[in-house]
Amino acid sequence: MQFVGDYQVDPTLCDDLIALHKACAKQGLVVRGRLGTDQGMVVDKKKKDSYDLGLITVPDALAEQHRLPEFYGALKDCIDQYAEKFPIIKQLGAYHIGESPIIQRYKRGGGYRWPHCERTGLDSTTRMLVWMMYLNDVSDGGGTHFVYQRHTFEARKGRLLVWPSDFTHTHHGVVSKTQEKFIITGWLNFAD
């Protein structure tokens, strides 16, 4: 699909990231998923029903144990491939991971149902690209649907997607009523 990069990352990293989410849940670091509104960040399970781990909260020892630095290396490789496909990206100015990535768990019947994009106002103006990786296979739903492209990507373990942050790539999760889903997601932000 145009402007969506579709890459594959070592699936054993996915196992480690799921284990990281579970270890951090035991430490009370996982919170109900929130979304941004005019009233700030709120929990609205009708729109987004998830359990989120902001990676900024992860203790260094757990990050190392669960190969988080190795994941960041794999992510960089995918972003570099995306920038090779769209070389204008290299001319836009410096960018980096400027916000904490999130590992999200969606229990059976949970999901991010609400169509949304990733750059929605002044607080998200520096976002230029979005990335997301499925951490497990989901055979009954579980994918991501891009509204205007009328395309759904299936949830396959290790599949990492990269796309523009704007309204042209409005998307939502496809809920699975029978299986849970784990993803890791975040943004690339302009650095200056």
XYZ file of C-alpha atoms in Angstrom:
192
model
C 0.000 0.000 0.000
C 1.306 3.444 -0.926
C 3.261 5.290 1.794
C 2.996 2.421 4.297
C 6.252 0.544 4.797
C 5.775 -3.131 5.660
C 8.809 -4.793 7.267
C 9.645 -7.946 9.204
C 11.555 -8.010 12.505
C 12.990 -11.062 14.292
C 9.936 -12.664 15.969
C 11.951 -13.689 19.034
C 12.152 -9.979 19.905
C 8.345 -10.002 20.035
C 8.378 -12.729 22.673
C 10.770 -10.656 24.783
C 8.630 -7.521 24.453
C 5.484 -9.395 25.519
C 7.428 -10.792 28.485
C 8.553 -7.234 29.298
C 4.925 -6.035 29.337
C 3.953 -8.899 31.655
C 6.923 -8.286 33.989
C 6.089 -4.585 34.205
C 2.400 -5.353 34.820
C 3.484 -7.271 37.934
C 5.306 -4.119 39.076
C 2.240 -1.922 38.533
C 3.712 -0.052 35.559
C 0.936 -0.960 33.101
C -2.029 1.427 32.968
C -5.367 1.559 31.156
C -4.969 2.976 27.659
C -5.762 6.654 27.300
C -6.442 8.908 24.378
C -6.028 12.611 23.877
C -9.110 14.827 23.944
C -9.911 18.500 24.433
C -10.029 17.666 28.153
C -6.572 16.064 28.147
C -5.717 12.365 28.335
C -8.731 10.227 29.272
C -9.716 6.570 29.483
C -12.592 5.852 27.076
C -12.987 2.086 26.683
C -15.595 2.525 23.934
C -12.897 4.048 21.735
C -9.701 2.435 23.067
C -9.690 -0.552 25.395
C -6.070 -1.439 26.135
C -3.418 -1.929 28.809
C -0.415 0.279 28.066
C 3.209 0.260 29.134
C 5.089 3.491 28.428
C 8.668 2.413 27.830
C 9.963 5.500 29.603
C 8.814 3.847 32.859
C 10.707 0.575 32.331
C 13.662 0.006 34.697
C 16.989 -0.264 32.851
C 17.646 -3.813 34.058
C 14.312 -5.047 32.662
C 14.904 -3.196 29.387
C 18.254 -4.959 28.952
C 16.909 -8.346 30.051
C 14.087 -8.167 27.497
C 16.281 -6.928 24.613
C 14.773 -3.463 24.272
C 18.039 -1.974 22.890
C 18.092 -4.730 20.258
C 14.516 -3.862 19.275
C 15.483 -0.200 18.850
C 18.265 -1.323 16.495
C 15.786 -3.327 14.412
C 13.392 -0.368 14.372
C 16.185 1.909 13.135
C 16.893 -0.534 10.294
C 13.217 -0.414 9.234
C 13.093 3.394 9.437
C 16.280 3.591 7.349
C 14.672 1.351 4.707
C 11.576 3.558 4.698
C 13.738 6.678 4.241
C 15.538 4.997 1.326
C 12.162 4.417 -0.333
C 11.134 8.057 0.262
C 14.424 10.024 0.120
C 12.715 13.381 0.742
C 12.550 12.303 4.396
C 16.301 12.841 4.677
C 15.853 16.462 3.564
C 13.131 17.338 6.078
C 15.405 17.907 9.039
C 16.549 15.820 11.959
C 14.069 13.422 13.547
C 14.154 11.016 16.465
C 11.938 9.077 18.842
C 10.744 12.088 20.795
C 7.938 10.477 22.801
C 7.887 7.303 24.847
C 6.948 4.263 22.760
C 4.156 2.104 24.174
C 3.607 -1.637 24.400
C -0.145 -2.207 24.302
C -2.118 -5.283 25.264
C -5.641 -5.705 23.946
C -7.597 -8.445 25.680
C -10.199 -10.422 23.730
C -12.843 -7.931 22.616
C -10.534 -4.968 23.266
C -9.030 -2.686 20.675
C -8.541 0.815 19.409
C -11.881 0.986 17.610
C -11.973 4.729 17.021
C -10.717 5.961 13.626
C -7.842 8.327 14.345
C -4.632 9.778 13.010
C -1.469 10.550 14.951
C -1.069 14.290 14.395
C -4.186 15.943 15.767
C -3.245 19.280 17.305
C -0.553 21.453 18.792
C 0.644 18.785 21.225
C 1.434 16.381 18.370
C 2.679 18.769 15.663
C 6.241 17.415 15.727
C 5.134 13.896 14.776
C 6.165 13.033 11.230
C 5.934 9.240 11.063
C 4.205 6.489 13.013
C 5.524 2.981 13.516
C 3.827 -0.086 14.936
C 4.817 -3.730 15.274
C 2.537 -6.684 15.963
C 3.995 -8.822 18.743
C 1.783 -11.856 18.148
C -0.257 -13.463 15.394
C -3.993 -12.834 15.512
C -5.985 -14.997 13.109
C -9.443 -13.668 14.019
C -9.376 -9.906 13.441
C -6.592 -8.055 15.216
C -5.273 -6.145 12.231
C -5.169 -2.445 11.428
C -7.583 -0.863 8.949
C -6.625 2.278 7.021
C -9.885 4.073 6.304
C -9.142 6.118 3.174
C -6.955 3.450 1.599
C -9.628 0.818 2.307
C -6.910 -1.611 3.322
C -6.441 -3.828 6.357
C -3.066 -5.192 7.434
C -3.230 -8.543 9.211
C -1.656 -8.892 12.646
C 1.430 -11.052 12.081
C 4.138 -11.484 14.670
C 7.157 -9.319 13.842
C 5.375 -7.266 11.157
C 6.441 -3.638 11.546
C 4.546 -0.889 9.719
C 5.676 2.709 9.156
C 3.376 5.453 7.817
C 2.776 9.226 7.782
C 1.193 10.700 10.896
C -1.470 12.826 9.191
C -5.201 12.454 8.528
C -4.537 10.828 5.153
C -3.641 7.720 7.130
C -6.623 7.614 9.474
C -6.772 4.093 10.897
C -8.279 1.914 13.603
C -7.759 -1.510 15.078
C -9.795 -4.521 14.019
C -11.120 -6.100 17.205
C -10.708 -9.822 17.825
C -13.436 -11.297 19.986
C -11.457 -14.517 20.486
C -7.755 -13.607 20.799
C -5.646 -11.054 22.620
C -3.259 -8.802 20.735
C 0.035 -7.154 21.678
C 1.679 -4.323 19.752
C 4.502 -1.873 20.278
C 4.010 1.560 18.749
C 5.425 5.054 18.678
C 6.329 8.065 16.592
C 9.238 9.750 14.923
C 9.281 13.434 15.801
C 11.105 16.360 14.265
C 14.062 17.086 16.527
C 14.324 20.829 15.895
